[in-house]
PDB file of C-alpha atoms in Angstrom:
ATOM      1  CA  MET P   1       6.939 -23.013   0.841  1.00 91.00           C
ATOM      2  CA  SER P   2       4.949 -21.067   3.665  1.00 96.00           C
ATOM      3  CA  ALA P   3       1.964 -18.876   2.677  1.00 97.00           C
ATOM      4  CA  VAL P   4       3.959 -15.827   3.311  1.00 98.00           C
ATOM      5  CA  ASP P   5       6.770 -16.891   1.303  1.00 97.00           C
ATOM      6  CA  ALA P   6       4.398 -17.682  -1.819  1.00 97.00           C
ATOM      7  CA  VAL P   7       2.816 -14.382  -1.551  1.00 97.00           C
ATOM      8  CA  VAL P   8       6.229 -12.671  -1.596  1.00 97.00           C
ATOM      9  CA  GLU P   9       7.434 -14.815  -4.516  1.00 96.00           C
ATOM     10  CA  GLY P  10       4.240 -14.104  -6.437  1.00 95.00           C
ATOM     11  CA  CYS P  11       4.375 -10.422  -5.854  1.00 96.00           C
ATOM     12  CA  ALA P  12       8.034 -10.140  -6.415  1.00 96.00           C
ATOM     13  CA  THR P  13       7.502 -12.090 -10.065  1.00 95.00           C
ATOM     14  CA  CYS P  14       5.046  -9.415 -10.991  1.00 94.00           C
ATOM     15  CA  GLU P  15       7.189  -6.611  -9.814  1.00 95.00           C
ATOM     16  CA  ARG P  16      10.029  -7.778 -12.027  1.00 94.00           C
ATOM     17  CA  LEU P  17       7.538  -8.369 -14.892  1.00 92.00           C
ATOM     18  CA  GLN P  18       6.213  -4.849 -14.412  1.00 90.00           C
ATOM     19  CA  CYS P  19       2.804  -6.264 -14.584  1.00 87.00           C
ATOM     20  CA  ASP P  20       0.445  -3.912 -16.542  1.00 83.00           C
ATOM     21  CA  GLY P  21       2.838  -1.074 -15.930  1.00 84.00           C
ATOM     22  CA  THR P  22       1.330  -0.742 -12.638  1.00 87.00           C
ATOM     23  CA  VAL P  23       3.611  -3.055 -10.391  1.00 92.00           C
ATOM     24  CA  GLY P  24       7.148  -2.548  -9.932  1.00 90.00           C
ATOM     25  CA  PHE P  25       9.602  -0.003 -11.377  1.00 94.00           C
ATOM     26  CA  GLY P  26       9.178   1.950 -14.537  1.00 93.00           C
ATOM     27  CA  GLY P  27       5.490   2.635 -14.131  1.00 89.00           C
ATOM     28  CA  SER P  28       3.099   5.264 -12.786  1.00 91.00           C
ATOM     29  CA  PRO P  29       5.100   8.344 -12.793  1.00 95.00           C
ATOM     30  CA  ASP P  30       4.299  10.935 -10.192  1.00 96.00           C
ATOM     31  CA  GLU P  31       3.954  14.647 -10.814  1.00 96.00           C
ATOM     32  CA  ASN P  32       7.777  14.854 -10.832  1.00 96.00           C
ATOM     33  CA  GLY P  33       8.239  11.988 -13.224  1.00 96.00           C
ATOM     34  CA  GLU P  34       9.419   9.622 -10.346  1.00 96.00           C
ATOM     35  CA  THR P  35       8.137   6.093  -9.846  1.00 96.00           C
ATOM     36  CA  THR P  36       7.647   5.042  -6.077  1.00 97.00           C
ATOM     37  CA  LEU P  37       6.468   1.750  -4.737  1.00 96.00           C
ATOM     38  CA  ASP P  38       3.825   0.544  -2.190  1.00 97.00           C
ATOM     39  CA  ALA P  39       3.729  -3.151  -0.916  1.00 97.00           C
ATOM     40  CA  MET P  40       2.447  -5.100   2.008  1.00 98.00           C
ATOM     41  CA  VAL P  41       2.331  -8.737   3.354  1.00 98.00           C
ATOM     42  CA  MET P  42       0.154 -10.091   6.233  1.00 98.00           C
ATOM     43  CA  ASP P  43       0.480 -13.427   7.977  1.00 98.00           C
ATOM     44  CA  GLY P  44      -2.968 -14.542   8.885  1.00 98.00           C
ATOM     45  CA  THR P  45      -1.806 -16.837  11.574  1.00 97.00           C
ATOM     46  CA  THR P  46       0.222 -14.397  13.652  1.00 98.00           C
ATOM     47  CA  MET P  47      -1.541 -11.245  12.317  1.00 98.00           C
ATOM     48  CA  ASP P  48       1.896  -9.692  11.768  1.00 98.00           C
ATOM     49  CA  VAL P  49       2.258  -7.201   8.987  1.00 98.00           C
ATOM     50  CA  GLY P  50       5.144  -5.792   7.003  1.00 98.00           C
ATOM     51  CA  ALA P  51       4.446  -2.779   4.747  1.00 98.00           C
ATOM     52  CA  VAL P  52       6.368   0.011   2.841  1.00 98.00           C
ATOM     53  CA  GLY P  53       5.007   3.156   1.188  1.00 97.00           C
ATOM     54  CA  ALA P  54       6.496   5.670  -1.127  1.00 97.00           C
ATOM     55  CA  LEU P  55       9.562   3.599  -1.359  1.00 97.00           C
ATOM     56  CA  ARG P  56      12.128   5.190  -3.471  1.00 97.00           C
ATOM     57  CA  PHE P  57      15.288   3.742  -5.221  1.00 97.00           C
ATOM     58  CA  VAL P  58      14.725   0.168  -4.238  1.00 97.00           C
ATOM     59  CA  LYS P  59      13.106  -2.167  -6.669  1.00 96.00           C
ATOM     60  CA  GLU P  60      12.009  -5.019  -4.543  1.00 97.00           C
ATOM     61  CA  ALA P  61       9.064  -3.618  -2.500  1.00 97.00           C
ATOM     62  CA  ILE P  62       7.486  -6.825  -1.310  1.00 98.00           C
ATOM     63  CA  ARG P  63      10.755  -8.231  -0.118  1.00 98.00           C
ATOM     64  CA  THR P  64      11.206  -4.883   1.611  1.00 98.00           C
ATOM     65  CA  ALA P  65       7.846  -5.363   3.258  1.00 98.00           C
ATOM     66  CA  LYS P  66       8.865  -8.904   4.218  1.00 98.00           C
ATOM     67  CA  LEU P  67      12.016  -7.489   6.115  1.00 98.00           C
ATOM     68  CA  VAL P  68       9.642  -5.091   8.039  1.00 98.00           C
ATOM     69  CA  LEU P  69       7.664  -8.261   8.899  1.00 98.00           C
ATOM     70  CA  GLU P  70      10.391 -10.344  10.004  1.00 98.00           C
ATOM     71  CA  HIS P  71      13.042  -7.898  11.479  1.00 98.00           C
ATOM     72  CA  THR P  72      11.100  -5.119  13.163  1.00 98.00           C
ATOM     73  CA  GLU P  73       8.219  -4.563  15.711  1.00 98.00           C
ATOM     74  CA  HIS P  74       6.683  -1.973  13.193  1.00 98.00           C
ATOM     75  CA  THR P  75       3.944  -2.468  10.516  1.00 98.00           C
ATOM     76  CA  LEU P  76       4.800   0.178   8.052  1.00 98.00           C
ATOM     77  CA  LEU P  77       7.824   2.117   7.003  1.00 98.00           C
ATOM     78  CA  VAL P  78       7.818   4.901   4.375  1.00 98.00           C
ATOM     79  CA  GLY P  79       9.685   7.255   1.955  1.00 96.00           C
ATOM     80  CA  ASP P  80      13.505   7.722   2.012  1.00 96.00           C
ATOM     81  CA  GLN P  81      13.927   5.899   5.431  1.00 97.00           C
ATOM     82  CA  ALA P  82      12.198   2.980   4.084  1.00 97.00           C
ATOM     83  CA  SER P  83      14.738   2.822   1.543  1.00 98.00           C
ATOM     84  CA  VAL P  84      17.788   3.527   3.832  1.00 97.00           C
ATOM     85  CA  PHE P  85      16.172   0.437   5.858  1.00 98.00           C
ATOM     86  CA  ALA P  86      15.947  -1.731   2.922  1.00 98.00           C
ATOM     87  CA  ILE P  87      19.502  -0.975   1.611  1.00 98.00           C
ATOM     88  CA  SER P  88      20.954  -1.500   5.248  1.00 98.00           C
ATOM     89  CA  LEU P  89      19.554  -4.831   5.189  1.00 98.00           C
ATOM     90  CA  GLY P  90      20.860  -6.207   1.809  1.00 96.00           C
ATOM     91  CA  MET P  91      18.414  -4.851  -0.893  1.00 97.00           C
ATOM     92  CA  ALA P  92      20.082  -3.644  -4.025  1.00 94.00           C
ATOM     93  CA  GLY P  93      20.170   0.411  -4.418  1.00 89.00           C
ATOM     94  CA  PRO P  94      20.017   2.961  -4.646  1.00 96.00           C
ATOM     95  CA  THR P  95      18.360   2.336  -8.145  1.00 95.00           C
ATOM     96  CA  ASN P  96      16.601   4.688 -10.542  1.00 95.00           C
ATOM     97  CA  LEU P  97      13.156   3.300 -10.753  1.00 96.00           C
ATOM     98  CA  SER P  98      12.240   5.374 -13.871  1.00 95.00           C
ATOM     99  CA  THR P  99      12.638   4.121 -17.511  1.00 95.00           C
ATOM    100  CA  ASN P 100      12.587   5.776 -20.792  1.00 95.00           C
ATOM    101  CA  GLU P 101       9.004   4.512 -21.203  1.00 94.00           C
ATOM    102  CA  SER P 102       7.796   6.106 -17.759  1.00 95.00           C
ATOM    103  CA  LEU P 103       9.610   9.300 -18.479  1.00 96.00           C
ATOM    104  CA  LYS P 104       8.024   9.662 -21.811  1.00 96.00           C
ATOM    105  CA  LYS P 105       4.628   9.006 -20.177  1.00 96.00           C
ATOM    106  CA  TRP P 106       5.309  11.863 -17.706  1.00 97.00           C
ATOM    107  CA  SER P 107       6.470  14.254 -20.532  1.00 97.00           C
ATOM    108  CA  THR P 108       3.364  13.783 -22.526  1.00 97.00           C
ATOM    109  CA  TRP P 109       1.243  14.271 -19.652  1.00 97.00           C
ATOM    110  CA  HIS P 110       3.258  17.548 -18.659  1.00 97.00           C
ATOM    111  CA  ASP P 111       2.917  18.845 -22.326  1.00 96.00           C
ATOM    112  CA  ASN P 112      -0.791  18.379 -22.072  1.00 96.00           C
ATOM    113  CA  GLY P 113      -1.196  20.837 -19.222  1.00 96.00           C
ATOM    114  CA  CYS P 114      -0.874  18.172 -16.457  1.00 97.00           C
ATOM    115  CA  GLN P 115      -4.092  16.675 -17.283  1.00 97.00           C
ATOM    116  CA  PRO P 116      -5.585  14.712 -15.476  1.00 96.00           C
ATOM    117  CA  ASN P 117      -4.201  15.240 -11.859  1.00 97.00           C
ATOM    118  CA  PHE P 118      -5.541  14.888  -8.219  1.00 96.00           C
ATOM    119  CA  TRP P 119      -5.612  18.482  -7.309  1.00 97.00           C
ATOM    120  CA  ARG P 120      -8.729  20.511  -6.476  1.00 95.00           C
ATOM    121  CA  ASN P 121      -9.724  23.894  -5.158  1.00 95.00           C
ATOM    122  CA  VAL P 122      -6.314  25.404  -5.852  1.00 96.00           C
ATOM    123  CA  ILE P 123      -4.810  28.171  -8.042  1.00 95.00           C
ATOM    124  CA  PRO P 124      -3.986  28.064 -11.036  1.00 96.00           C
ATOM    125  CA  ASN P 125      -7.019  26.054 -12.001  1.00 95.00           C
ATOM    126  CA  SER P 126      -5.859  22.376 -11.763  1.00 96.00           C
ATOM    127  CA  ASN P 127      -8.310  21.483 -14.612  1.00 95.00           C
ATOM    128  CA  THR P 128      -6.423  23.373 -17.133  1.00 95.00           C
ATOM    129  CA  ALA P 129      -2.973  24.144 -15.943  1.00 96.00           C
ATOM    130  CA  CYS P 130       0.174  22.588 -14.143  1.00 96.00           C
ATOM    131  CA  GLY P 131       1.349  23.759 -10.808  1.00 94.00           C
ATOM    132  CA  PRO P 132       2.894  24.764  -8.508  1.00 95.00           C
ATOM    133  CA  TYR P 133      -0.540  25.102  -6.885  1.00 96.00           C
ATOM    134  CA  HIS P 134      -1.620  27.433  -4.173  1.00 95.00           C
ATOM    135  CA  LEU P 135      -4.495  27.680  -1.721  1.00 94.00           C
ATOM    136  CA  CYS P 136      -7.333  29.775  -2.968  1.00 81.00           C
ATOM    137  CA  ALA P 137      -8.086  32.720  -0.693  1.00 70.00           C
ATOM    138  CA  VAL P 138     -11.840  33.071  -0.424  1.00 52.00           C
ATOM    139  CA  ASN P 139     -11.920  36.643   0.874  1.00 43.00           C
ATOM    140  CA  GLN P 140      -9.089  37.675  -1.280  1.00 47.00           C
ATOM    141  CA  GLU P 141      -9.289  39.272  -4.721  1.00 46.00           C
ATOM    142  CA  ASN P 142      -7.707  36.626  -7.247  1.00 45.00           C
ATOM    143  CA  GLU P 143      -4.724  37.961  -9.404  1.00 46.00           C
ATOM    144  CA  ASP P 144      -6.122  35.672 -11.979  1.00 47.00           C
ATOM    145  CA  ASP P 145      -9.347  37.467 -13.298  1.00 44.00           C
ATOM    146  CA  SER P 146     -10.192  34.167 -15.354  1.00 42.00           C
ATOM    147  CA  PHE P 147     -10.394  32.178 -12.085  1.00 36.00           C
ATOM    148  CA  SER P 148     -13.707  31.693 -10.691  1.00 36.00           C
ATOM    149  CA  TRP P 149     -14.983  29.468  -7.988  1.00 31.00           C
ATOM    150  CA  SER P 150     -17.854  28.205 -10.089  1.00 32.00           C
ATOM    151  CA  THR P 151     -14.963  26.639 -12.096  1.00 31.00           C
ATOM    152  CA  PHE P 152     -14.919  23.770  -9.438  1.00 31.00           C
ATOM    153  CA  GLY P 153     -18.443  23.276  -8.521  1.00 32.00           C
ATOM    154  CA  THR P 154     -18.785  21.636  -5.112  1.00 31.00           C
ATOM    155  CA  SER P 155     -16.125  19.250  -3.878  1.00 34.00           C
ATOM    156  CA  THR P 156     -18.503  16.317  -4.478  1.00 31.00           C
ATOM    157  CA  ASP P 157     -18.826  17.213  -7.922  1.00 34.00           C
ATOM    158  CA  LYS P 158     -15.209  17.430  -8.466  1.00 36.00           C
ATOM    159  CA  VAL P 159     -14.625  14.060  -6.812  1.00 34.00           C
ATOM    160  CA  PHE P 160     -17.150  12.413  -9.242  1.00 33.00           C
ATOM    161  CA  ALA P 161     -15.794  14.259 -12.096  1.00 34.00           C
ATOM    162  CA  GLN P 162     -12.124  13.176 -11.602  1.00 39.00           C
ATOM    163  CA  ALA P 163     -13.215   9.621 -11.093  1.00 39.00           C
ATOM    164  CA  LYS P 164     -14.017   9.738 -14.709  1.00 39.00           C
ATOM    165  CA  SER P 165     -11.222  12.326 -16.106  1.00 39.00           C
ATOM    166  CA  ASN P 166      -8.447  10.369 -14.441  1.00 50.00           C
ATOM    167  CA  GLY P 167      -9.496   7.402 -16.372  1.00 52.00           C
ATOM    168  CA  ILE P 168      -8.980   4.941 -13.559  1.00 48.00           C
ATOM    169  CA  SER P 169      -8.264   1.652 -15.066  1.00 47.00           C
ATOM    170  CA  ARG P 170      -6.055  -1.538 -14.670  1.00 47.00           C
ATOM    171  CA  GLN P 171      -3.532   0.478 -16.757  1.00 49.00           C
ATOM    172  CA  ASN P 172      -3.061   3.219 -14.160  1.00 44.00           C
ATOM    173  CA  HIS P 173      -4.554   2.502 -10.934  1.00 47.00           C
ATOM    174  CA  ASP P 174      -3.968  -1.411 -10.472  1.00 62.00           C
ATOM    175  CA  THR P 175      -2.467  -3.596  -7.615  1.00 79.00           C
ATOM    176  CA  ILE P 176      -1.502  -7.080  -7.626  1.00 92.00           C
ATOM    177  CA  SER P 177      -3.341  -8.598  -4.691  1.00 95.00           C
ATOM    178  CA  MET P 178      -2.700 -12.254  -3.591  1.00 96.00           C
ATOM    179  CA  ILE P 179      -3.997 -14.595  -1.079  1.00 97.00           C
ATOM    180  CA  VAL P 180      -2.483 -17.857  -0.234  1.00 97.00           C
ATOM    181  CA  ILE P 181      -3.586 -21.101   1.817  1.00 96.00           C
ATOM    182  CA  ASP P 182      -0.486 -23.268   2.295  1.00 95.00           C
ATOM    183  CA  LYS P 183      -0.333 -27.037   2.912  1.00 93.00           C
ATOM    184  CA  ASP P 184      -0.693 -26.676   6.764  1.00 94.00           C
ATOM    185  CA  GLN P 185      -3.730 -24.571   6.061  1.00 94.00           C
ATOM    186  CA  LYS P 186      -2.072 -20.943   7.143  1.00 97.00           C
ATOM    187  CA  ILE P 187      -3.184 -18.063   5.103  1.00 98.00           C
ATOM    188  CA  ALA P 188      -1.371 -15.012   4.145  1.00 98.00           C
ATOM    189  CA  ALA P 189      -2.132 -11.924   1.716  1.00 98.00           C
ATOM    190  CA  GLY P 190      -0.221  -9.139   0.327  1.00 97.00           C
ATOM    191  CA  THR P 191       0.077  -6.591  -2.434  1.00 96.00           C
ATOM    192  CA  SER P 192       2.372  -4.737  -4.658  1.00 96.00           C
ATOM    193  CA  SER P 193       1.828  -1.485  -6.691  1.00 95.00           C
ATOM    194  CA  ASN P 194       3.595   1.710  -8.043  1.00 94.00           C
ATOM    195  CA  GLY P 195       0.445   3.507  -7.178  1.00 93.00           C
ATOM    196  CA  ALA P 196      -1.694   6.039  -9.328  1.00 94.00           C
ATOM    197  CA  THR P 197      -0.388   7.562 -12.364  1.00 95.00           C
ATOM    198  CA  HIS P 198       0.427  11.297 -11.812  1.00 96.00           C
ATOM    199  CA  LYS P 199      -0.138  11.182  -8.220  1.00 96.00           C
ATOM    200  CA  ILE P 200       0.976  14.020  -5.993  1.00 97.00           C
ATOM    201  CA  PRO P 201       4.418  13.112  -4.683  1.00 96.00           C
ATOM    202  CA  GLY P 202       4.278  11.569  -1.297  1.00 95.00           C
ATOM    203  CA  ARG P 203       0.944  10.021  -2.052  1.00 96.00           C
ATOM    204  CA  VAL P 204       0.497   6.585  -0.404  1.00 96.00           C
ATOM    205  CA  GLY P 205      -2.298   4.424  -1.707  1.00 94.00           C
ATOM    206  CA  ASP P 206      -4.219   1.565  -0.253  1.00 96.00           C
ATOM    207  CA  GLY P 207      -1.519  -1.017  -1.139  1.00 95.00           C
ATOM    208  CA  PRO P 208       0.432  -0.831   2.077  1.00 96.00           C
ATOM    209  CA  ILE P 209      -2.774  -0.161   4.382  1.00 97.00           C
ATOM    210  CA  VAL P 210      -3.681  -3.273   6.289  1.00 97.00           C
ATOM    211  CA  GLY P 211      -7.507  -4.085   5.852  1.00 98.00           C
ATOM    212  CA  ALA P 212      -7.569  -1.857   2.703  1.00 97.00           C
ATOM    213  CA  SER P 213      -5.841  -3.579   0.115  1.00 96.00           C
ATOM    214  CA  ALA P 214      -5.327  -6.922   1.613  1.00 98.00           C
ATOM    215  CA  TYR P 215      -6.198  -8.783   5.012  1.00 98.00           C
ATOM    216  CA  ALA P 216      -5.757 -12.188   6.101  1.00 98.00           C
ATOM    217  CA  ASP P 217      -6.882 -14.196   9.257  1.00 98.00           C
ATOM    218  CA  GLN P 218      -6.481 -17.911   9.400  1.00 96.00           C
ATOM    219  CA  GLU P 219      -9.904 -18.286  11.304  1.00 96.00           C
ATOM    220  CA  ALA P 220     -11.903 -16.711   8.619  1.00 98.00           C
ATOM    221  CA  GLY P 221     -10.075 -16.274   5.071  1.00 98.00           C
ATOM    222  CA  GLY P 222      -8.418 -13.449   3.176  1.00 98.00           C
ATOM    223  CA  CYS P 223      -9.113 -10.733   0.863  1.00 98.00           C
ATOM    224  CA  GLY P 224      -7.232  -8.661  -1.712  1.00 97.00           C
ATOM    225  CA  ALA P 225      -8.387  -5.393  -3.376  1.00 96.00           C
ATOM    226  CA  SER P 226      -7.596  -3.410  -6.544  1.00 94.00           C
ATOM    227  CA  GLY P 227      -8.815   0.016  -7.989  1.00 94.00           C
ATOM    228  CA  ASP P 228      -9.020   3.550  -6.579  1.00 94.00           C
ATOM    229  CA  GLY P 229      -7.123   3.183  -3.417  1.00 94.00           C
ATOM    230  CA  ASP P 230      -7.716   6.729  -2.368  1.00 96.00           C
ATOM    231  CA  VAL P 231     -11.404   5.915  -2.098  1.00 97.00           C
ATOM    232  CA  MET P 232     -11.335   2.334  -1.148  1.00 96.00           C
ATOM    233  CA  MET P 233      -8.992   2.796   1.893  1.00 97.00           C
ATOM    234  CA  ARG P 234     -11.557   5.011   3.435  1.00 98.00           C
ATOM    235  CA  PHE P 235     -13.730   1.908   4.097  1.00 98.00           C
ATOM    236  CA  LEU P 236     -11.231  -0.935   4.889  1.00 98.00           C
ATOM    237  CA  PRO P 237     -12.927  -3.257   2.644  1.00 98.00           C
ATOM    238  CA  CYS P 238     -10.769  -6.266   3.032  1.00 98.00           C
ATOM    239  CA  TYR P 239     -11.067  -6.028   6.688  1.00 98.00           C
ATOM    240  CA  GLN P 240     -14.870  -5.635   6.236  1.00 98.00           C
ATOM    241  CA  VAL P 241     -14.947  -8.923   3.720  1.00 98.00           C
ATOM    242  CA  VAL P 242     -12.938 -10.940   6.248  1.00 98.00           C
ATOM    243  CA  GLU P 243     -15.376 -10.129   9.051  1.00 98.00           C
ATOM    244  CA  SER P 244     -18.292 -10.855   6.895  1.00 98.00           C
ATOM    245  CA  MET P 245     -16.847 -14.241   6.060  1.00 98.00           C
ATOM    246  CA  ARG P 246     -16.346 -14.987   9.857  1.00 98.00           C
ATOM    247  CA  GLN P 247     -20.092 -14.275  10.108  1.00 97.00           C
ATOM    248  CA  GLY P 248     -20.916 -16.792   7.816  1.00 97.00           C
ATOM    249  CA  ARG P 249     -21.406 -15.006   4.473  1.00 98.00           C
ATOM    250  CA  SER P 250     -19.710 -16.624   1.330  1.00 98.00           C
ATOM    251  CA  PRO P 251     -16.889 -14.857  -0.220  1.00 98.00           C
ATOM    252  CA  THR P 252     -19.098 -13.573  -2.993  1.00 98.00           C
ATOM    253  CA  GLU P 253     -21.655 -12.352  -0.628  1.00 98.00           C
ATOM    254  CA  ALA P 254     -18.900 -10.772   1.448  1.00 98.00           C
ATOM    255  CA  THR P 255     -17.268  -8.904  -1.564  1.00 98.00           C
ATOM    256  CA  GLU P 256     -20.605  -7.803  -2.928  1.00 98.00           C
ATOM    257  CA  ASP P 257     -21.415  -6.169   0.565  1.00 98.00           C
ATOM    258  CA  ALA P 258     -18.366  -4.416   0.776  1.00 98.00           C
ATOM    259  CA  ILE P 259     -18.324  -3.052  -2.782  1.00 98.00           C
ATOM    260  CA  LEU P 260     -21.986  -1.838  -2.143  1.00 97.00           C
ATOM    261  CA  ARG P 261     -20.953   0.039   1.068  1.00 97.00           C
ATOM    262  CA  ILE P 262     -18.524   2.042  -0.935  1.00 98.00           C
ATOM    263  CA  LYS P 263     -20.805   2.588  -3.882  1.00 97.00           C
ATOM    264  CA  ARG P 264     -23.610   4.210  -1.679  1.00 96.00           C
ATOM    265  CA  LYS P 265     -20.881   6.974  -1.021  1.00 97.00           C
ATOM    266  CA  TYR P 266     -19.064   7.013  -4.137  1.00 97.00           C
ATOM    267  CA  PRO P 267     -21.317   5.900  -6.809  1.00 95.00           C
ATOM    268  CA  HIS P 268     -18.683   6.495  -9.548  1.00 94.00           C
ATOM    269  CA  PHE P 269     -15.816   4.838  -7.747  1.00 95.00           C
ATOM    270  CA  VAL P 270     -13.700   1.915  -9.671  1.00 95.00           C
ATOM    271  CA  GLY P 271     -12.579  -1.087  -7.756  1.00 96.00           C
ATOM    272  CA  ALA P 272     -12.866  -4.823  -7.090  1.00 97.00           C
ATOM    273  CA  LEU P 273     -12.406  -7.169  -4.212  1.00 97.00           C
ATOM    274  CA  VAL P 274     -11.449 -10.898  -4.273  1.00 98.00           C
ATOM    275  CA  ALA P 275     -11.748 -13.158  -1.279  1.00 98.00           C
ATOM    276  CA  VAL P 276     -11.109 -16.814  -0.198  1.00 98.00           C
ATOM    277  CA  ASN P 277     -12.403 -18.206   2.873  1.00 97.00           C
ATOM    278  CA  SER P 278     -10.653 -20.740   5.226  1.00 95.00           C
ATOM    279  CA  ASP P 279     -12.213 -23.454   3.359  1.00 94.00           C
ATOM    280  CA  GLY P 280     -10.622 -22.463   0.142  1.00 94.00           C
ATOM    281  CA  ALA P 281     -14.078 -21.356  -1.353  1.00 96.00           C
ATOM    282  CA  HIS P 282     -13.261 -18.013  -3.354  1.00 97.00           C
ATOM    283  CA  GLY P 283     -15.423 -15.236  -4.928  1.00 97.00           C
ATOM    284  CA  ALA P 284     -15.177 -11.468  -6.068  1.00 98.00           C
ATOM    285  CA  ALA P 285     -17.046  -8.548  -6.822  1.00 97.00           C
ATOM    286  CA  CYS P 286     -16.361  -5.212  -8.660  1.00 97.00           C
ATOM    287  CA  HIS P 287     -17.877  -1.906  -9.722  1.00 97.00           C
ATOM    288  CA  GLY P 288     -16.864   0.320 -12.635  1.00 94.00           C
ATOM    289  CA  TRP P 289     -14.862  -2.233 -14.503  1.00 93.00           C
ATOM    290  CA  THR P 290     -15.011  -5.716 -15.618  1.00 95.00           C
ATOM    291  CA  PHE P 291     -12.482  -7.642 -13.160  1.00 95.00           C
ATOM    292  CA  GLN P 292     -10.559 -10.926 -13.706  1.00 95.00           C
ATOM    293  CA  TYR P 293      -8.905 -12.878 -10.984  1.00 95.00           C
ATOM    294  CA  SER P 294      -6.807 -16.287 -11.128  1.00 95.00           C
ATOM    295  CA  VAL P 295      -7.147 -19.426  -8.983  1.00 95.00           C
ATOM    296  CA  ARG P 296      -4.854 -22.349  -8.688  1.00 92.00           C
ATOM    297  CA  ASN P 297      -5.190 -25.222  -6.193  1.00 89.00           C
ATOM    298  CA  LEU P 298      -3.822 -28.729  -5.772  1.00 86.00           C
ATOM    299  CA  ASP P 299      -6.768 -30.240  -7.649  1.00 86.00           C
ATOM    300  CA  MET P 300      -6.382 -27.996 -10.805  1.00 88.00           C
ATOM    301  CA  ALA P 301      -4.010 -28.589 -13.653  1.00 88.00           C
ATOM    302  CA  ASP P 302      -3.335 -25.109 -14.515  1.00 92.00           C
ATOM    303  CA  VAL P 303      -4.489 -21.639 -13.431  1.00 93.00           C
ATOM    304  CA  GLU P 304      -8.033 -20.894 -14.202  1.00 94.00           C
ATOM    305  CA  VAL P 305      -9.203 -17.277 -14.754  1.00 95.00           C
ATOM    306  CA  PHE P 306     -12.413 -16.051 -13.543  1.00 96.00           C
ATOM    307  CA  THR P 307     -14.104 -12.980 -15.067  1.00 96.00           C
ATOM    308  CA  ILE P 308     -16.574 -10.909 -12.826  1.00 96.00           C
ATOM    309  CA  HIS P 309     -18.786  -8.218 -14.170  1.00 97.00           C
ATOM    310  CA  PRO P 310     -19.701  -5.082 -12.154  1.00 96.00           C
ATOM    311  CA  ILE P 311     -22.354  -4.891  -9.596  1.00 93.00           C
ATOM    312  CA  THR P 312     -25.484  -3.086 -11.264  1.00 86.00           C
ATOM    313  CA  ILE P 313     -27.703  -3.103  -8.115  1.00 76.00           C
TER     314      ILE P 313
END
């Protein structure tokens, strides 16, 4: 089995098992109660990539990403047209990706005033009410006398507050990221996720973004990410990690450096990075949570789980 095939099979297994409720169908309902999927696979030998974002009505996101990789000149397909593409090439669908459990989760959230959510600087006040939301007119008297700009504070304050109020954790903001080196020393990386719980419909996270959620280069190594994708994708941390390993840093040093780059700008973000260099050495770093990753190689009798504690620098 090639490195690419192994990544696809591993992510597909997690999709089928609905790992942590954050991968595959029936998890992370958006504001409308719908589950959509993101996935990506990268061949570190050819640097080819296949990815899908906001995939609807098709359960097998990572296999659809592989179809993009193998049968198109594109890198990323999104939304309804990605679904049409998948079904036209034999993927099962259209299929309802929601389950009774995911719809119950959405209903509870909606009954709680749609809290938490990912809106800011809109009316009605997104901290206390459901939408639909509209832009705030600075120079126009607001129809809602109870509304005040002071409710929001600065945009930076809102970002930091939401990092806590959204309760970002492995139960609502997680991704499976895999890095594989095969018997021919070829490397691949990939991800699959159903995104952030209660996200705004149409949101695409870091999962299908090359260099954000995963990256692989046979000459240096591979990287996988998990956590607050909206923040992490702004830094392309996995690209940064692989380039740091190319310059001679160990996987641990490279991941710590990338995490600290994000922390300096977003001190309350939650996320983790795991890396493997071309020699098979591995390491990881995290911030805002305790992170675990699994390793298996030919010299090991079974999978070994490593626990990484948050950077405190």
